[in-house]
């Protein structure tokens, strides 16, 4: 629906500024002559300053870079102090003297502003003033019936030019959808080639999203990069799938997740009288563990669904943007097909952000670093929990962290003014630069913040789609009904999963998932003695029993989950590894100690879900009973495998090509041997330095590494399919525990087919 000036003719207002004055009596009304004269003068001055800076950089930029980087911080400060003072802080809130004193920041700013025309920055500079405009620290003048051109022009005559709604056919519509601006917003040396300015990645080989965000105000305004959105979400969806696999395959990982979730339950908080929550009583432990099991199971399923959906939509967006690239013009509307996809993607991003913020709010108060700062109100019943903060003395860093996080989840005016991406950016920078701030977040909270940062990064990317992004809110109104109806229809299965995993359904299952009796003890790192080998399959059977019960609940309440991401994972022919029974040595063997089995060779492989793997894709039955997978007896030498049970057949398993050998140095080889630990090769597993892990991964020459927000790192293959994988940096300690390293190894095996023998010592 397009609005036209004549749509407002019936108002018949004697004063065209009447409505503006009614809405804001303090608004300054300007005359056409004053605005035009001021705009022309400013445009001429802006382009003259640009040309002067451009000419200087053409001839001296390399010299400026060399001299500036050699100066001390005190010398830089003296130079900045002698220059013209910075602009009003609300006009340039991201530009600070502290940043400009860094070696590269001023050089980035000079290069961006001196090598690109002023209209390039119109949208970014307007967006930077959002805080000042909303708080009315910056006052705009008002001129009714005119539009000012700031985008898509090349000369000072065109920049800031005014058009009335009547004299230009598109002037009113451009004003309405904000593709242009409302008045009031807005020699002797030879020329040398533009020198390169080494970025942070050039000096250490690693990108940092937090560093990129901090440098963004000083660079050329970024453009919407659908490929980047697709890469980030694809890696996060892959990590969600790996999480589902690890929960079902690895008893130790499952137990860790249960304990971590329990440590963040609000029931752990004492009430205002110092009493425990009713479910903390010994007789109510099943209720507590039912809630914990629900959280672990539900988060795994919903995160897989959410990030897979976002990834698929990002793929569609990139395809449509490429398809319509030739038809997209800054002065025209986006194709309807692309616009519909953009708003659909935006809706799912906002929902994912809302869900992640709710997780943050629900888990933060009870997290170990903050538990002493909060109490519960005495509950009216066992399901009601109300939390309030204590008036405890806090440090400056604690106050900053708490302000950022509470602003995120309280949905207050602060969030409306600053907006979510900016708040999360600033929180990420605080965590990056202040060790104490990082210590105030538990590993679980840091992971949630990392997820929120990924989502808000995608939201911020959409806001870069200028000039159309400025009109998203208005255009969304026209499409809202259809988008909401489609969203409700596409998320029906998620609602069914949520309803199925209610507490009453999990009361019995919780007993299977309670780790208190060491039922998930998993000494994988120990020698394969008879005692240890008997413990491993016992824990695996207990884990399989738990997930079989969960699958029966889902199957009986949700059917076959056709069309969901979790079904695709559960029915995939890839199978999880299981430990075979202990095989005693033959009489002819004379080992010096009990035999050691190679877990990579002797492992049994079973399907991820015995219920869904056997259920036909088109079946509509809701029966939770599924046929037992077909079995085959092993045909290899019975003298070495007589004690092994029959092995399930993986459905239509596709043989994988063995990966080529990768030569690495001795330091990296130690890392990969720990990742793909084999007791037959490595005598004692140990921790891995995170720095060594980064170095080893990059040293293969196959990956680039990029730090996202929080603890999330993304590794992307340089060539081929450029597939990606994400890992979390160890929280607080820069060491990867052996159990975590082993899981990293399994993920690398699933993603790239790597095994311990893939890596060889590089010849000197």
GROMACS .gro file of C-alpha atoms in nm, residues 407-754:
model
  348
  407UNK     CA    1   1.856  -0.371   3.023
  408UNK     CA    2   1.841  -0.666   2.784
  409UNK     CA    3   1.575  -0.863   2.971
  410UNK     CA    4   1.363  -0.588   3.128
  411UNK     CA    5   1.247  -0.449   2.790
  412UNK     CA    6   1.268  -0.100   2.940
  413UNK     CA    7   1.294   0.246   2.788
  414UNK     CA    8   1.673   0.207   2.799
  415UNK     CA    9   1.647  -0.082   2.552
  416UNK     CA   10   1.405   0.116   2.334
  417UNK     CA   11   1.647   0.407   2.318
  418UNK     CA   12   1.976   0.220   2.273
  419UNK     CA   13   1.838  -0.089   2.088
  420UNK     CA   14   1.939  -0.449   2.145
  421UNK     CA   15   2.233  -0.483   1.899
  422UNK     CA   16   2.410  -0.181   2.051
  423UNK     CA   17   2.361  -0.306   2.409
  424UNK     CA   18   2.494  -0.651   2.320
  425UNK     CA   19   2.787  -0.498   2.129
  426UNK     CA   20   2.886  -0.291   2.430
  427UNK     CA   21   2.848  -0.588   2.664
  428UNK     CA   22   3.068  -0.793   2.433
  429UNK     CA   23   3.335  -0.523   2.435
  430UNK     CA   24   3.324  -0.505   2.816
  431UNK     CA   25   3.371  -0.882   2.841
  432UNK     CA   26   3.653  -0.864   2.588
  433UNK     CA   27   3.847  -0.592   2.769
  434UNK     CA   28   3.773  -0.655   3.139
  435UNK     CA   29   3.881  -0.985   3.292
  436UNK     CA   30   3.669  -0.923   3.599
  437UNK     CA   31   3.358  -0.883   3.382
  438UNK     CA   32   3.421  -1.223   3.225
  439UNK     CA   33   3.459  -1.377   3.570
  440UNK     CA   34   3.110  -1.256   3.660
  441UNK     CA   35   2.952  -1.482   3.399
  442UNK     CA   36   2.927  -1.857   3.445
  443UNK     CA   37   2.996  -2.079   3.145
  444UNK     CA   38   2.624  -2.127   3.085
  445UNK     CA   39   2.548  -1.754   3.099
  446UNK     CA   40   2.846  -1.681   2.872
  447UNK     CA   41   2.707  -1.932   2.622
  448UNK     CA   42   2.364  -1.767   2.630
  449UNK     CA   43   2.524  -1.425   2.578
  450UNK     CA   44   2.714  -1.571   2.283
  451UNK     CA   45   2.390  -1.698   2.128
  452UNK     CA   46   2.226  -1.359   2.180
  453UNK     CA   47   2.525  -1.190   2.016
  454UNK     CA   48   2.497  -1.411   1.707
  455UNK     CA   49   2.127  -1.330   1.673
  456UNK     CA   50   2.171  -0.955   1.728
  457UNK     CA   51   2.460  -0.955   1.481
  458UNK     CA   52   2.217  -1.085   1.218
  459UNK     CA   53   1.958  -0.824   1.320
  460UNK     CA   54   2.222  -0.551   1.293
  461UNK     CA   55   2.319  -0.682   0.949
  462UNK     CA   56   1.960  -0.632   0.830
  463UNK     CA   57   1.971  -0.273   0.959
  464UNK     CA   58   2.262  -0.215   0.718
  465UNK     CA   59   2.034  -0.275   0.419
  466UNK     CA   60   2.004   0.097   0.347
  467UNK     CA   61   1.807   0.285   0.241
  468UNK     CA   62   1.527   0.025   0.270
  469UNK     CA   63   1.600  -0.067   0.634
  470UNK     CA   64   1.482   0.275   0.751
  471UNK     CA   65   1.135   0.194   0.620
  472UNK     CA   66   1.111  -0.160   0.757
  473UNK     CA   67   0.879  -0.069   1.043
  474UNK     CA   68   0.621   0.095   0.819
  475UNK     CA   69   0.641  -0.173   0.549
  476UNK     CA   70   0.608  -0.444   0.813
  477UNK     CA   71   0.260  -0.320   0.910
  478UNK     CA   72   0.128  -0.408   0.564
  479UNK     CA   73   0.263  -0.764   0.583
  480UNK     CA   74   0.224  -0.837   0.953
  481UNK     CA   75  -0.094  -1.043   0.930
  482UNK     CA   76   0.041  -1.284   0.672
  483UNK     CA   77   0.378  -1.316   0.844
  484UNK     CA   78   0.222  -1.396   1.182
  485UNK     CA   79  -0.012  -1.655   1.031
  486UNK     CA   80   0.276  -1.825   0.852
  487UNK     CA   81   0.492  -1.816   1.165
  488UNK     CA   82   0.219  -1.981   1.371
  489UNK     CA   83   0.173  -2.253   1.109
  490UNK     CA   84   0.546  -2.325   1.072
  491UNK     CA   85   0.604  -2.352   1.448
  492UNK     CA   86   0.318  -2.589   1.531
  493UNK     CA   87   0.557  -2.883   1.573
  494UNK     CA   88   0.771  -2.684   1.817
  495UNK     CA   89   0.466  -2.617   2.028
  496UNK     CA   90   0.385  -2.988   2.027
  497UNK     CA   91   0.738  -3.069   2.148
  498UNK     CA   92   0.707  -2.811   2.428
  499UNK     CA   93   0.372  -2.955   2.538
  500UNK     CA   94   0.499  -3.314   2.522
  501UNK     CA   95   0.796  -3.245   2.748
  502UNK     CA   96   0.589  -3.110   3.035
  503UNK     CA   97   0.684  -3.190   3.393
  504UNK     CA   98   0.410  -3.447   3.445
  505UNK     CA   99   0.536  -3.647   3.145
  506UNK     CA  100   0.893  -3.638   3.273
  507UNK     CA  101   0.844  -3.738   3.637
  508UNK     CA  102   0.920  -4.104   3.566
  509UNK     CA  103   1.184  -4.026   3.304
  510UNK     CA  104   1.366  -3.800   3.550
  511UNK     CA  105   1.464  -4.105   3.754
  512UNK     CA  106   1.643  -4.238   3.448
  513UNK     CA  107   1.825  -3.905   3.408
  514UNK     CA  108   1.921  -3.840   3.771
  515UNK     CA  109   2.305  -3.849   3.778
  516UNK     CA  110   2.325  -3.858   4.159
  517UNK     CA  111   2.389  -4.234   4.174
  518UNK     CA  112   2.687  -4.213   3.930
  519UNK     CA  113   2.484  -4.393   3.665
  520UNK     CA  114   2.660  -4.183   3.399
  521UNK     CA  115   3.017  -4.225   3.528
  522UNK     CA  116   3.230  -4.260   3.216
  523UNK     CA  117   3.608  -4.312   3.271
  524UNK     CA  118   3.690  -4.306   2.900
  525UNK     CA  119   4.040  -4.169   2.962
  526UNK     CA  120   4.149  -4.467   3.170
  527UNK     CA  121   4.316  -4.786   3.052
  528UNK     CA  122   4.080  -5.041   2.904
  529UNK     CA  123   4.093  -5.287   3.193
  530UNK     CA  124   3.807  -5.527   3.257
  531UNK     CA  125   3.668  -5.306   3.533
  532UNK     CA  126   3.678  -4.987   3.326
  533UNK     CA  127   3.541  -5.149   3.012
  534UNK     CA  128   3.244  -5.280   3.210
  535UNK     CA  129   3.167  -4.930   3.343
  536UNK     CA  130   3.162  -4.761   3.000
  537UNK     CA  131   2.883  -4.965   2.835
  538UNK     CA  132   2.680  -4.952   3.156
  539UNK     CA  133   2.675  -4.572   3.142
  540UNK     CA  134   2.597  -4.585   2.771
  541UNK     CA  135   2.303  -4.821   2.828
  542UNK     CA  136   2.167  -4.590   3.099
  543UNK     CA  137   2.191  -4.297   2.860
  544UNK     CA  138   2.024  -4.491   2.579
  545UNK     CA  139   1.744  -4.587   2.816
  546UNK     CA  140   1.682  -4.222   2.907
  547UNK     CA  141   1.665  -4.103   2.546
  548UNK     CA  142   1.450  -4.398   2.441
  549UNK     CA  143   1.200  -4.286   2.706
  550UNK     CA  144   1.213  -3.926   2.577
  551UNK     CA  145   1.161  -4.047   2.219
  552UNK     CA  146   0.861  -4.254   2.326
  553UNK     CA  147   0.705  -3.946   2.487
  554UNK     CA  148   0.766  -3.738   2.174
  555UNK     CA  149   0.640  -4.013   1.943
  556UNK     CA  150   0.321  -4.072   2.139
  557UNK     CA  151   0.244  -3.698   2.165
  558UNK     CA  152   0.386  -3.558   1.841
  559UNK     CA  153   0.382  -3.848   1.596
  560UNK     CA  154   0.672  -3.888   1.356
  561UNK     CA  155   0.772  -3.517   1.365
  562UNK     CA  156   0.776  -3.509   0.986
  563UNK     CA  157   0.945  -3.196   0.848
  564UNK     CA  158   1.139  -3.110   1.164
  565UNK     CA  159   1.514  -3.078   1.203
  566UNK     CA  160   1.520  -3.317   1.498
  567UNK     CA  161   1.362  -3.591   1.286
  568UNK     CA  162   1.623  -3.543   1.015
  569UNK     CA  163   1.896  -3.586   1.275
  570UNK     CA  164   1.739  -3.887   1.445
  571UNK     CA  165   1.675  -4.072   1.118
  572UNK     CA  166   2.013  -3.997   0.961
  573UNK     CA  167   2.212  -4.312   0.879
  574UNK     CA  168   2.511  -4.183   1.074
  575UNK     CA  169   2.538  -4.385   1.398
  576UNK     CA  170   2.680  -4.313   1.740
  577UNK     CA  171   2.973  -4.500   1.887
  578UNK     CA  172   2.931  -4.750   2.166
  579UNK     CA  173   3.189  -4.950   2.365
  580UNK     CA  174   3.206  -5.329   2.304
  581UNK     CA  175   3.218  -5.576   2.588
  582UNK     CA  176   3.557  -5.662   2.731
  583UNK     CA  177   3.739  -5.933   2.530
  584UNK     CA  178   3.978  -6.144   2.744
  585UNK     CA  179   4.323  -6.215   2.598
  586UNK     CA  180   4.379  -6.540   2.411
  587UNK     CA  181   4.586  -6.809   2.578
  588UNK     CA  182   4.858  -6.765   2.317
  589UNK     CA  183   4.897  -6.399   2.395
  590UNK     CA  184   5.136  -6.289   2.664
  591UNK     CA  185   5.066  -5.923   2.729
  592UNK     CA  186   5.258  -5.747   3.001
  593UNK     CA  187   4.934  -5.598   3.130
  594UNK     CA  188   4.562  -5.618   3.058
  595UNK     CA  189   4.484  -5.554   2.691
  596UNK     CA  190   4.413  -5.206   2.563
  597UNK     CA  191   4.144  -5.170   2.300
  598UNK     CA  192   4.150  -4.906   2.032
  599UNK     CA  193   3.814  -4.729   2.076
  600UNK     CA  194   3.825  -4.609   1.718
  601UNK     CA  195   3.843  -4.968   1.587
  602UNK     CA  196   3.664  -5.179   1.845
  603UNK     CA  197   3.366  -4.950   1.900
  604UNK     CA  198   3.014  -5.064   1.823
  605UNK     CA  199   2.787  -4.831   1.630
  606UNK     CA  200   2.419  -4.793   1.708
  607UNK     CA  201   2.148  -4.561   1.571
  608UNK     CA  202   2.081  -4.233   1.748
  609UNK     CA  203   1.716  -4.326   1.806
  610UNK     CA  204   1.585  -4.682   1.787
  611UNK     CA  205   1.233  -4.540   1.762
  612UNK     CA  206   1.271  -4.285   1.484
  613UNK     CA  207   1.536  -4.470   1.281
  614UNK     CA  208   1.292  -4.757   1.222
  615UNK     CA  209   0.985  -4.538   1.156
  616UNK     CA  210   0.916  -4.483   0.782
  617UNK     CA  211   0.930  -4.122   0.671
  618UNK     CA  212   0.569  -4.120   0.556
  619UNK     CA  213   0.415  -4.310   0.847
  620UNK     CA  214   0.131  -4.145   1.032
  621UNK     CA  215   0.102  -4.386   1.321
  622UNK     CA  216   0.140  -4.241   1.668
  623UNK     CA  217   0.236  -4.567   1.833
  624UNK     CA  218   0.550  -4.530   2.045
  625UNK     CA  219   0.646  -4.888   1.977
  626UNK     CA  220   0.899  -4.933   1.699
  627UNK     CA  221   1.047  -5.250   1.553
  628UNK     CA  222   1.391  -5.350   1.664
  629UNK     CA  223   1.664  -5.260   1.411
  630UNK     CA  224   1.787  -5.546   1.198
  631UNK     CA  225   2.101  -5.705   1.332
  632UNK     CA  226   2.388  -5.884   1.169
  633UNK     CA  227   2.653  -6.098   1.325
  634UNK     CA  228   3.013  -5.995   1.273
  635UNK     CA  229   3.198  -6.205   1.017
  636UNK     CA  230   3.552  -6.114   1.111
  637UNK     CA  231   3.785  -6.351   1.295
  638UNK     CA  232   3.591  -6.499   1.588
  639UNK     CA  233   3.909  -6.550   1.784
  640UNK     CA  234   3.937  -6.176   1.838
  641UNK     CA  235   3.571  -6.077   1.866
  642UNK     CA  236   3.386  -6.367   2.021
  643UNK     CA  237   3.265  -6.159   2.311
  644UNK     CA  238   3.128  -5.875   2.098
  645UNK     CA  239   2.747  -5.849   2.064
  646UNK     CA  240   2.571  -5.834   1.727
  647UNK     CA  241   2.616  -5.503   1.547
  648UNK     CA  242   2.319  -5.294   1.424
  649UNK     CA  243   2.315  -5.198   1.059
  650UNK     CA  244   2.311  -4.825   0.993
  651UNK     CA  245   2.034  -4.756   0.742
  652UNK     CA  246   2.173  -4.688   0.396
  653UNK     CA  247   2.504  -4.573   0.536
  654UNK     CA  248   2.710  -4.387   0.278
  655UNK     CA  249   3.078  -4.484   0.283
  656UNK     CA  250   3.304  -4.189   0.354
  657UNK     CA  251   3.623  -4.123   0.168
  658UNK     CA  252   3.924  -4.138   0.395
  659UNK     CA  253   4.059  -3.784   0.443
  660UNK     CA  254   4.408  -3.710   0.312
  661UNK     CA  255   4.695  -3.705   0.559
  662UNK     CA  256   4.777  -3.366   0.711
  663UNK     CA  257   5.141  -3.299   0.810
  664UNK     CA  258   5.178  -3.085   1.123
  665UNK     CA  259   5.461  -2.991   1.359
  666UNK     CA  260   5.526  -3.173   1.686
  667UNK     CA  261   5.339  -2.919   1.900
  668UNK     CA  262   5.026  -2.946   1.685
  669UNK     CA  263   5.053  -3.325   1.667
  670UNK     CA  264   5.030  -3.341   2.047
  671UNK     CA  265   4.708  -3.140   2.028
  672UNK     CA  266   4.549  -3.368   1.768
  673UNK     CA  267   4.651  -3.681   1.959
  674UNK     CA  268   4.467  -3.541   2.260
  675UNK     CA  269   4.162  -3.456   2.048
  676UNK     CA  270   4.154  -3.806   1.899
  677UNK     CA  271   4.275  -3.981   2.211
  678UNK     CA  272   4.359  -4.350   2.178
  679UNK     CA  273   4.488  -4.531   2.488
  680UNK     CA  274   4.686  -4.762   2.260
  681UNK     CA  275   4.888  -4.466   2.130
  682UNK     CA  276   4.887  -4.201   2.403
  683UNK     CA  277   4.956  -4.317   2.756
  684UNK     CA  278   4.804  -4.030   2.954
  685UNK     CA  279   4.549  -3.778   2.827
  686UNK     CA  280   4.571  -3.424   2.954
  687UNK     CA  281   4.441  -3.073   2.914
  688UNK     CA  282   4.500  -2.871   2.599
  689UNK     CA  283   4.587  -2.505   2.600
  690UNK     CA  284   4.325  -2.305   2.408
  691UNK     CA  285   4.608  -2.115   2.242
  692UNK     CA  286   4.760  -2.445   2.127
  693UNK     CA  287   4.421  -2.557   1.995
  694UNK     CA  288   4.387  -2.237   1.790
  695UNK     CA  289   4.743  -2.267   1.666
  696UNK     CA  290   4.706  -2.633   1.570
  697UNK     CA  291   4.382  -2.576   1.381
  698UNK     CA  292   4.517  -2.278   1.188
  699UNK     CA  293   4.855  -2.446   1.128
  700UNK     CA  294   4.688  -2.712   0.912
  701UNK     CA  295   4.644  -2.436   0.654
  702UNK     CA  296   4.284  -2.548   0.605
  703UNK     CA  297   4.100  -2.303   0.833
  704UNK     CA  298   4.057  -1.940   0.921
  705UNK     CA  299   3.951  -1.859   1.277
  706UNK     CA  300   3.720  -1.582   1.391
  707UNK     CA  301   3.613  -1.494   1.741
  708UNK     CA  302   3.245  -1.415   1.762
  709UNK     CA  303   3.096  -1.273   2.082
  710UNK     CA  304   3.123  -1.427   2.425
  711UNK     CA  305   3.305  -1.759   2.416
  712UNK     CA  306   3.207  -1.856   2.060
  713UNK     CA  307   3.476  -1.913   1.797
  714UNK     CA  308   3.408  -2.001   1.435
  715UNK     CA  309   3.645  -2.197   1.212
  716UNK     CA  310   3.588  -2.196   0.836
  717UNK     CA  311   3.757  -2.404   0.570
  718UNK     CA  312   3.954  -2.194   0.324
  719UNK     CA  313   3.873  -2.403   0.017
  720UNK     CA  314   3.617  -2.651  -0.111
  721UNK     CA  315   3.273  -2.622   0.045
  722UNK     CA  316   3.404  -2.367   0.300
  723UNK     CA  317   3.217  -2.555   0.572
  724UNK     CA  318   3.225  -2.414   0.923
  725UNK     CA  319   3.234  -2.537   1.279
  726UNK     CA  320   3.201  -2.348   1.609
  727UNK     CA  321   3.371  -2.418   1.940
  728UNK     CA  322   3.340  -2.248   2.278
  729UNK     CA  323   3.654  -2.108   2.437
  730UNK     CA  324   3.704  -2.253   2.788
  731UNK     CA  325   3.545  -2.026   3.045
  732UNK     CA  326   3.794  -1.840   3.268
  733UNK     CA  327   4.065  -2.109   3.244
  734UNK     CA  328   4.244  -2.115   2.909
  735UNK     CA  329   4.263  -2.495   2.919
  736UNK     CA  330   4.041  -2.749   2.743
  737UNK     CA  331   3.971  -3.044   2.976
  738UNK     CA  332   4.032  -3.388   2.830
  739UNK     CA  333   3.662  -3.479   2.826
  740UNK     CA  334   3.583  -3.163   2.627
  741UNK     CA  335   3.878  -3.221   2.394
  742UNK     CA  336   3.751  -3.571   2.317
  743UNK     CA  337   3.411  -3.426   2.224
  744UNK     CA  338   3.582  -3.171   2.000
  745UNK     CA  339   3.756  -3.463   1.831
  746UNK     CA  340   3.428  -3.645   1.772
  747UNK     CA  341   3.274  -3.331   1.623
  748UNK     CA  342   3.572  -3.288   1.391
  749UNK     CA  343   3.536  -3.651   1.291
  750UNK     CA  344   3.168  -3.609   1.206
  751UNK     CA  345   3.230  -3.282   1.021
  752UNK     CA  346   3.548  -3.364   0.828
  753UNK     CA  347   3.614  -3.735   0.876
  754UNK     CA  348   3.933  -3.672   1.073
   0.00000   0.00000   0.00000
